Coordinates of C-alpha atoms in Angstrom, one line a residue:
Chain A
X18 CA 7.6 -24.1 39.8
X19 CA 7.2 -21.3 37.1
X20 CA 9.9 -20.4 34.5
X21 CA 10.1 -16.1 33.9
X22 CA 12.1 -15.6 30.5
X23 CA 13.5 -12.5 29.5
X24 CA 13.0 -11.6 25.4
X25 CA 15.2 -9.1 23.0
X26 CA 17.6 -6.3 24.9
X27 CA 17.2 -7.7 28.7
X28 CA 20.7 -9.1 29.3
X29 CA 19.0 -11.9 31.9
X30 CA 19.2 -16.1 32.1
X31 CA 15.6 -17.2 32.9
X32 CA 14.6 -17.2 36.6
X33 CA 12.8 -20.6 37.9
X34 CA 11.1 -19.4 40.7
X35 CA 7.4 -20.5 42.7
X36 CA 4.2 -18.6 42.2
X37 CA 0.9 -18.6 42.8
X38 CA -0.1 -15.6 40.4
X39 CA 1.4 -13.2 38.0
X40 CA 1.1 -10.9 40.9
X41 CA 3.7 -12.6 42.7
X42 CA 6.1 -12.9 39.4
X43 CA 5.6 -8.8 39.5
X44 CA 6.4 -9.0 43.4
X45 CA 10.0 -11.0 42.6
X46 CA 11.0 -9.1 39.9
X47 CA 10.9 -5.9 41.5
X48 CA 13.5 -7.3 44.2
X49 CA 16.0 -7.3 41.1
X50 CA 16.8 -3.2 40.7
X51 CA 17.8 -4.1 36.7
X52 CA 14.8 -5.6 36.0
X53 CA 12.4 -3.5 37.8
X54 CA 13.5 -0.8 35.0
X55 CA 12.1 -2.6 32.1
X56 CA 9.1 -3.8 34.0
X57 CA 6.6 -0.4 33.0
X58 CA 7.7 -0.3 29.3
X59 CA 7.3 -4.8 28.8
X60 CA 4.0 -6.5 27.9
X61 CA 3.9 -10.6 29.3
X62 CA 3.4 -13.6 27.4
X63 CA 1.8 -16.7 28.9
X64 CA 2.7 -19.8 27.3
X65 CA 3.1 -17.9 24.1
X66 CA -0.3 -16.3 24.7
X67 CA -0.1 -12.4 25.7
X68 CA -1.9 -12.0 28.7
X69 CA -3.5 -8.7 30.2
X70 CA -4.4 -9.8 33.7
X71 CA -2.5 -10.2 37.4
X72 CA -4.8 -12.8 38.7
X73 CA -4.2 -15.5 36.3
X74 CA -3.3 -18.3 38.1
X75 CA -0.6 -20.4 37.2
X76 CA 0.7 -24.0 37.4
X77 CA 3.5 -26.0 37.3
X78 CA 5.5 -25.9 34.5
X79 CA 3.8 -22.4 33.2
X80 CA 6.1 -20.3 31.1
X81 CA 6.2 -16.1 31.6
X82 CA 7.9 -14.5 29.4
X83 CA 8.9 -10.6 29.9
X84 CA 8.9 -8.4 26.4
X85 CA 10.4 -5.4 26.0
X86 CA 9.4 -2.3 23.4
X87 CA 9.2 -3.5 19.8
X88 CA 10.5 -2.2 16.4
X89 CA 10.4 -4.3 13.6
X90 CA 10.2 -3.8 10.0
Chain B
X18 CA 4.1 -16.1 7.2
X19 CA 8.2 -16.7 6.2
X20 CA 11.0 -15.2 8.3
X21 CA 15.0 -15.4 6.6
X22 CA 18.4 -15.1 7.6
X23 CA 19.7 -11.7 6.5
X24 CA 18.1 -9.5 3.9
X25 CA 15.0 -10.4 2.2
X26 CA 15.3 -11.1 -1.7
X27 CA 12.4 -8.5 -2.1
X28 CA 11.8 -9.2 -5.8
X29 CA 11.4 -13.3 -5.2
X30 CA 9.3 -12.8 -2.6
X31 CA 7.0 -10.3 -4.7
X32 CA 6.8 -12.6 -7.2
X33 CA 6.0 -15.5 -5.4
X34 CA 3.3 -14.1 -3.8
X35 CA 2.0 -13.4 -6.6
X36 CA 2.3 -16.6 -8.1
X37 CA 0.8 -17.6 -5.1
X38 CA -2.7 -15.8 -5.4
X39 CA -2.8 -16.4 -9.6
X40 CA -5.9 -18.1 -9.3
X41 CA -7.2 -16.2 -6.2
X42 CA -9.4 -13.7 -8.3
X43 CA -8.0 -10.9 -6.0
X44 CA -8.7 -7.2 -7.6
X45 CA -5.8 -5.5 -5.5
X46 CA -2.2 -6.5 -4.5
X47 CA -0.5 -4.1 -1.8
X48 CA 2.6 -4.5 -1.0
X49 CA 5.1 -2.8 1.7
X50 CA 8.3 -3.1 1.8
X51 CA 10.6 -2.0 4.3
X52 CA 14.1 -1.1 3.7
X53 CA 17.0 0.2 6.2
X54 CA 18.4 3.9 5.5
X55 CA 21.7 4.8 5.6
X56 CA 21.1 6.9 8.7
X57 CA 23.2 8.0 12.0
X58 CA 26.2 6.1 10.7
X59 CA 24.7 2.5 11.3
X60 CA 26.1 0.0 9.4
X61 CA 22.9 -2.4 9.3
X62 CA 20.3 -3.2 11.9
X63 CA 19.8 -6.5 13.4
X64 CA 16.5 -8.2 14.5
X65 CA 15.3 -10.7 17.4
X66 CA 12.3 -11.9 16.8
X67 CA 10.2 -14.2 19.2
X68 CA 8.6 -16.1 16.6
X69 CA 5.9 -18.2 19.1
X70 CA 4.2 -14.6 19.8
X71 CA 4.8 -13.7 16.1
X72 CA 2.7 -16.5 14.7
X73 CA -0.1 -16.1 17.4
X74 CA -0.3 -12.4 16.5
X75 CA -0.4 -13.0 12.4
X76 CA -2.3 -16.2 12.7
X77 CA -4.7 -13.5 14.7
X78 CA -4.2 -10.9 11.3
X79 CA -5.0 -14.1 8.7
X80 CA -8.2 -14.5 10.6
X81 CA -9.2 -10.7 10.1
X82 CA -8.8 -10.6 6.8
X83 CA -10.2 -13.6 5.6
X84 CA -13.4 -12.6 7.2
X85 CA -12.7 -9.3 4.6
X86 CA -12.2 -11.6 1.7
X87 CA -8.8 -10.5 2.0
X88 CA -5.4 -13.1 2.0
X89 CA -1.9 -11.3 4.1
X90 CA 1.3 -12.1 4.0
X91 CA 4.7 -11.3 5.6
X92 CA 8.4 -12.1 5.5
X93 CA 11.1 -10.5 8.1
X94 CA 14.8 -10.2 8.0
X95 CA 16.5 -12.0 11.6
X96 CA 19.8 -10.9 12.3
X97 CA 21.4 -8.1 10.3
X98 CA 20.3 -6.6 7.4
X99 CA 22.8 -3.8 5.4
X100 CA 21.6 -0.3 4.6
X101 CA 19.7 -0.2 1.6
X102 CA 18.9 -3.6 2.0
X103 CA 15.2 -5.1 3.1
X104 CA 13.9 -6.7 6.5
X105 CA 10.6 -6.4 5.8
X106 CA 7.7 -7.6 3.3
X107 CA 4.3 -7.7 3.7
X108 CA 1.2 -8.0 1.1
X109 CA -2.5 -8.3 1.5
X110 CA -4.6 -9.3 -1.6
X111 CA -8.2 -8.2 -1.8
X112 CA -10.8 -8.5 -4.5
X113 CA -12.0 -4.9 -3.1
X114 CA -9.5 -1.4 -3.5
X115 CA -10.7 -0.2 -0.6
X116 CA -10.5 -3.2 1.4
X117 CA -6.7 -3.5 0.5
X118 CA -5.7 0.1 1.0
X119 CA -7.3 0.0 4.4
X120 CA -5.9 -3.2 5.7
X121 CA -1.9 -2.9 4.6
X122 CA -2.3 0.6 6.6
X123 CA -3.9 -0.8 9.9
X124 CA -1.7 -4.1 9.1
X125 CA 1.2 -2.4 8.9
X126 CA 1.0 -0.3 12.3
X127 CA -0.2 -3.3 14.5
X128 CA 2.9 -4.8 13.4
X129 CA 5.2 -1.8 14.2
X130 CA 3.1 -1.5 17.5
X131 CA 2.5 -5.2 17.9
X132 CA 4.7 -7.5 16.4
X133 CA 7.7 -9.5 19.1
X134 CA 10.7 -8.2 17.0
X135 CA 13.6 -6.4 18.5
X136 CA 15.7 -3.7 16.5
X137 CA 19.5 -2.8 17.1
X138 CA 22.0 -0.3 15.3
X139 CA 25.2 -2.0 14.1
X140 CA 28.2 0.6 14.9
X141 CA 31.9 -0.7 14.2
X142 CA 29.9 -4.5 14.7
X143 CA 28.1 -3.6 17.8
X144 CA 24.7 -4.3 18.3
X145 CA 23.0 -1.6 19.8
X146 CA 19.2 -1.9 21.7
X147 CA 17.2 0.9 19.0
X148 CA 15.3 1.6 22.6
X149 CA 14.5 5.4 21.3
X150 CA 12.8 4.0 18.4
X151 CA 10.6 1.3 20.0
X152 CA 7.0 1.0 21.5
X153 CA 6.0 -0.6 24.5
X154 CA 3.3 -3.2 23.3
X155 CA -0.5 -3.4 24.0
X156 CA -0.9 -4.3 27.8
X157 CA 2.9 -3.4 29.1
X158 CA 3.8 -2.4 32.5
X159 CA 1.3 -5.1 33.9
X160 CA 4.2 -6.7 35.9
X161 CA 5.1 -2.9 36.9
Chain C
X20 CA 4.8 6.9 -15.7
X21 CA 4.5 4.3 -18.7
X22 CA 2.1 2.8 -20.5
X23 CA 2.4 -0.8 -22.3
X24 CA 0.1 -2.4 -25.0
X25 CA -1.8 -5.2 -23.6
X26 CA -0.9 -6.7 -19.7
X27 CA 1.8 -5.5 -17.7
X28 CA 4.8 -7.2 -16.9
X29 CA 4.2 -6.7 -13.2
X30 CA 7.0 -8.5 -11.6
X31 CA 9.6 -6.6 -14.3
X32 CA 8.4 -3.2 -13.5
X33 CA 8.3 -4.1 -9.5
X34 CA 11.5 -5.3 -9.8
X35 CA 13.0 -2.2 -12.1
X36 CA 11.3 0.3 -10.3
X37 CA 13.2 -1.4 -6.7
X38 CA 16.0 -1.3 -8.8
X39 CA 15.8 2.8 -9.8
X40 CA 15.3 3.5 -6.0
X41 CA 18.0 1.5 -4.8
X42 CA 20.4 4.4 -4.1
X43 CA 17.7 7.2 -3.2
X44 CA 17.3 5.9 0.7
X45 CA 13.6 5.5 0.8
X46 CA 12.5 3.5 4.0
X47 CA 9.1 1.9 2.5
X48 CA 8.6 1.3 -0.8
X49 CA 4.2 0.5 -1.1
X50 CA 3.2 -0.8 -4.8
X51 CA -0.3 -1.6 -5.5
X52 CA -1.1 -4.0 -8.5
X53 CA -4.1 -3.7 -10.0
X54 CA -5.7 -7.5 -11.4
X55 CA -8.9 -7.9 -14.3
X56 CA -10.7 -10.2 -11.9
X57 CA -13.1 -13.4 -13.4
X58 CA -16.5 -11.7 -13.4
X59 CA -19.7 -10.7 -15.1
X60 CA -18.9 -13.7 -17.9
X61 CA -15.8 -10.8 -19.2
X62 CA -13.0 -12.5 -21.1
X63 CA -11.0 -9.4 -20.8
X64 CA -11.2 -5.8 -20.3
X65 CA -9.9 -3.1 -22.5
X66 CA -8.6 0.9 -21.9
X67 CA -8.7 3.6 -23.7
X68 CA -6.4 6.4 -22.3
X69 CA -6.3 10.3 -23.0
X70 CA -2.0 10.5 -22.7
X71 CA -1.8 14.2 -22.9
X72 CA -4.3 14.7 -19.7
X73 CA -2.6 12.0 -18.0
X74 CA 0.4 12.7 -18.1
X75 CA -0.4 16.5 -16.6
X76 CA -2.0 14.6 -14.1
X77 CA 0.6 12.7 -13.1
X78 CA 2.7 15.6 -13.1
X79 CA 1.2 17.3 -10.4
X80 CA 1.5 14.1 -8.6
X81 CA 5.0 14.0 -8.3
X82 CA 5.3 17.8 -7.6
X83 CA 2.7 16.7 -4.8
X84 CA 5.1 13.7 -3.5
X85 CA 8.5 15.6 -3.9
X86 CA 7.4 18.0 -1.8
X87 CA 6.9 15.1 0.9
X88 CA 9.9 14.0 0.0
X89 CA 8.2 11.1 -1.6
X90 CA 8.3 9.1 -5.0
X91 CA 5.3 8.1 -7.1
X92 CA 5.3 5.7 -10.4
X93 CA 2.4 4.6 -12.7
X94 CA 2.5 1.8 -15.0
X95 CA -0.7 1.3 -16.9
X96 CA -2.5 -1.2 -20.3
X97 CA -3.5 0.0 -23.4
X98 CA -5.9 -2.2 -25.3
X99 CA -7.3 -5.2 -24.1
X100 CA -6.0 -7.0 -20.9
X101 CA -7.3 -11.0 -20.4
X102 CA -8.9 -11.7 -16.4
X103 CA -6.0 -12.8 -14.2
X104 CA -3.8 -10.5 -15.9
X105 CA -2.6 -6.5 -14.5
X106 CA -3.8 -3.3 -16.4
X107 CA -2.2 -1.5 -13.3
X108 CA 1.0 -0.8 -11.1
X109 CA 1.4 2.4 -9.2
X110 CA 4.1 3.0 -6.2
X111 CA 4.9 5.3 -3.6
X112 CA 8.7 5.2 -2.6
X113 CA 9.2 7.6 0.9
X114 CA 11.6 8.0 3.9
X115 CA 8.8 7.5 5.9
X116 CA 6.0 4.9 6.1
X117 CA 3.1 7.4 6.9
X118 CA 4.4 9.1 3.9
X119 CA 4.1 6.3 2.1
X120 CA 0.7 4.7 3.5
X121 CA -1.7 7.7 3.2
X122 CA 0.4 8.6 -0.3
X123 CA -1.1 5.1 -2.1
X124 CA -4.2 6.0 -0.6
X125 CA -4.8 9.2 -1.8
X126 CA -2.8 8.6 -5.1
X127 CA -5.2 5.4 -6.1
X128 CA -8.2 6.9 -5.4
X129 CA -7.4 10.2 -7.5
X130 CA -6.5 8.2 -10.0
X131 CA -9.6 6.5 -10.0
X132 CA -11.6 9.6 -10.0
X133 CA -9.8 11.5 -12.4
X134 CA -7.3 9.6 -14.5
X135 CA -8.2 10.3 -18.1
X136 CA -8.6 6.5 -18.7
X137 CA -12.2 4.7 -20.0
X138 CA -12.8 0.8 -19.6
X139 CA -14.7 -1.5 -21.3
X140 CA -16.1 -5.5 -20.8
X141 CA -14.8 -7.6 -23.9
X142 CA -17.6 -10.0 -24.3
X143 CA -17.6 -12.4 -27.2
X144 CA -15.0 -10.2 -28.3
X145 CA -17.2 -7.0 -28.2
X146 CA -16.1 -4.1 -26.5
X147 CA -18.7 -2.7 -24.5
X148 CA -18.3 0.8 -22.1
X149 CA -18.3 0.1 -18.3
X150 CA -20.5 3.2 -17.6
X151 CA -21.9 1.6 -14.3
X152 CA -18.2 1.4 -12.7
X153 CA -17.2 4.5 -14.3
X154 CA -17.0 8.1 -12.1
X155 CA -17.2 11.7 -14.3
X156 CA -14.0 13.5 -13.8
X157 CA -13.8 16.7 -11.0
X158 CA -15.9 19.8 -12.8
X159 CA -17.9 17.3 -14.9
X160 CA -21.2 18.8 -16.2
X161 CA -19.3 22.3 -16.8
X162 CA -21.2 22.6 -20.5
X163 CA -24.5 21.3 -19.4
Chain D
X24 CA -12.1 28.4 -35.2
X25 CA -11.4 26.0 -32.6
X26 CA -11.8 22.4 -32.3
X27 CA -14.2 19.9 -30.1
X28 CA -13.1 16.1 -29.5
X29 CA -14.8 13.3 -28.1
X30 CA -12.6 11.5 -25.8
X31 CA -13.3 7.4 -24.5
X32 CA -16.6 6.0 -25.3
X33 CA -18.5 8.8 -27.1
X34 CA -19.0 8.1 -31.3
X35 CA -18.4 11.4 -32.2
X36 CA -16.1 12.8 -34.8
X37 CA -14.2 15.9 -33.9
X38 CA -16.5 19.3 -34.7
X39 CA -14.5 22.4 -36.1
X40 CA -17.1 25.5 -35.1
X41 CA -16.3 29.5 -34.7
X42 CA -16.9 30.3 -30.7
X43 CA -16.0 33.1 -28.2
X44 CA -16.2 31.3 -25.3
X45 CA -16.7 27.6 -23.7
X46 CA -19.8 28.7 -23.5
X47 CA -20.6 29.0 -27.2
X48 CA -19.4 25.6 -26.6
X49 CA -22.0 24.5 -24.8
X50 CA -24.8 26.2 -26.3
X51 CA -23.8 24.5 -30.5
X52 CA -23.3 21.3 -28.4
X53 CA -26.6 21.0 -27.2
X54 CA -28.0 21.5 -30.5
X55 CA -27.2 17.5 -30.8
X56 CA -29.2 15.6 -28.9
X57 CA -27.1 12.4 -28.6
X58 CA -24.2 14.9 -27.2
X59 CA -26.4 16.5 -24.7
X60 CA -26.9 13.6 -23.1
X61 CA -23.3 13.1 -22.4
X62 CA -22.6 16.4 -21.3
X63 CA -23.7 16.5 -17.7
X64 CA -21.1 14.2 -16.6
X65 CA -18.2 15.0 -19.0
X66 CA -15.2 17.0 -17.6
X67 CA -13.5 19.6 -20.4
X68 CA -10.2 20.4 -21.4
X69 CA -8.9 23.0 -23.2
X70 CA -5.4 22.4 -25.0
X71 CA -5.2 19.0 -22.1
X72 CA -5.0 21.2 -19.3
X73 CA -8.4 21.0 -17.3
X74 CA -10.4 23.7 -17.1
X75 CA -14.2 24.6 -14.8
X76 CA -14.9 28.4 -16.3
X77 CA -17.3 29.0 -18.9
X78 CA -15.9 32.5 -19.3
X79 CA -12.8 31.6 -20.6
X80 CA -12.0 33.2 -23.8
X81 CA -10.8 31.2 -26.8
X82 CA -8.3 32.2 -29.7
X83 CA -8.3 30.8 -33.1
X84 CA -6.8 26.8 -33.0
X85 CA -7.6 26.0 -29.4
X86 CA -8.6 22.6 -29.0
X87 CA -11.8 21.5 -26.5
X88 CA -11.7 18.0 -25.5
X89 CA -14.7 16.4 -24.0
X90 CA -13.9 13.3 -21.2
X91 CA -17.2 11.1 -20.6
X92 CA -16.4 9.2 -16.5
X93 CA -13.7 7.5 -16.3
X94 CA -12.2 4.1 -14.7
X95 CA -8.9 3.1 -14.9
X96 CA -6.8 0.4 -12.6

């Protein structure tokens, strides 16, 4: 079991869910038409770590977390 | 790295960074700070700020310029922050000009292209997602 | 622009010169201090300046930022000026933060090039002319 | 008659001479030999605005000043 956080503007509770990838996060989310909308513009975060690559395999207890467009200062 | 509640109290920090680095021998001290403008009738702008991601990326930025001889700092506003009032403070001290002017300027952009902080207008005490003003980051739309 | 006998007071004139902008909605505000580093044996270093010429210079510099829609300020020593201590303070104030980055930039460097201002290595008390770290001014050589 | 002065680092009272030109200037300059060695790398100004023209003509009370390199900060 994974846990999928969702960071700044996306109005959405974390989603526990099971997954063998990150490919398989991307396949779940796009089920959900609201979140499918962010999905092109967000980076992803891996444990804190930003991560770059669908294959990454995760394990239990792995965090995702989903980050939408930035602007500080 | 230091983030705060509210507005930044620009002039302490300035000063205490530069306290900081009295004995550092540094040539140059850059500073940038970042103020909101009374713009598009906002009241203030409020800030989210994933601070895990945060560290990681200016941990990454200390590295950089250490290998340059060169020390940065920041402090960011979380919450809201009233026009005229600043959110933002960073600094990088450098025994070398050019080494300063060149890293506050790349510094500076990595965080506005880089950096896990989320801006919002304040209308009539609404928060409002500044989505025309922000950047996707590095690597987005892998999950697309 | 001002100049001050001996070191500035570089978090009063940071602060004051915040304080002048307050109401003038500038977005970034980029100061650069400029610090008499420990080297070479130096117990200080000392500045002659040329006002008149300076002062035209810096002239043009503001006629340069307005039409950016920017600020600039100077603050520089007279005299001598102890290691650890500033001889230098200059700021850009703009709307906008590219403004304001490639402004210190282009600002510092010109004024290292062609600000009307000589420097010398107090050694032992002894003023001595930094000709090695010194540049001749744009159109040098013109009655060679 | 016009006036030369040596700005900065150059020991060199100011010269009072009779000249046309900046380039009567240059020529009375030269005559000095510790002067001439500055010369190649010092800009001029002529009443402090900066001037690159040895044509210009001068008038009775200008004032020439001489600036050796320079390096403030």
């Amino acid at each position: 079991m994974i846990k999928v956080e969702f960071l700044g503007p996306i109005a959405q509770a974390p989603i526990e869910m099971e997954a063998e990838t990150l490919e398989d996060v991307s396949v779940r989310l796009k089920e959900d038409r609201t979140l499918a909308q962010w999905l092109d513009k967000c980076a992803v975060a891996l444990n804190d770590t930003m991560v770059n690559d669908l294959k990454i395999v995760l394990k239990d207890g792995d965090r995702v977390s989903i980050l939408p467009p930035v602007c500080g200062g | 790295m230091d983030l705060y509640k509210g507005p930044l109290d620009t002039k302490e920090i300035f000063g205490r960074w530069l306290d900081e680095e009295v004995r550092s021998n540094y040539g140059a001290y850059i500073s940038f700070v970042g103020t909101i403008r009374a713009e598009d009738g906002i009241e203030a702008l409020s800030f989210d700020i994933y601070e895990p991601v945060l560290q990681t990326w200016f941990d990454r930025w200390q590295e950089k310029a250490k290998k340059l001889g060169a020390i940065v700092k920041m402090a960011h506003s979380l919450g809201d922050v009233p026009v005229h009032k600043s959110s933002y403070l960073s600094a990088v001290f450098s025994p070398k000009r050019r080494v300063a002017l060149e890293m506050i300027d790349a510094f500076v952009e990595d965080f506005k292209a880089n950096a896990p902080i989320w801006k919002y207008d304040v209308k009539k005490g609404k928060r409002i997602y500044a989505s025309d003003r922000s950047t996707p980051m590095d690597g987005a739309g892998l999950l697309a």
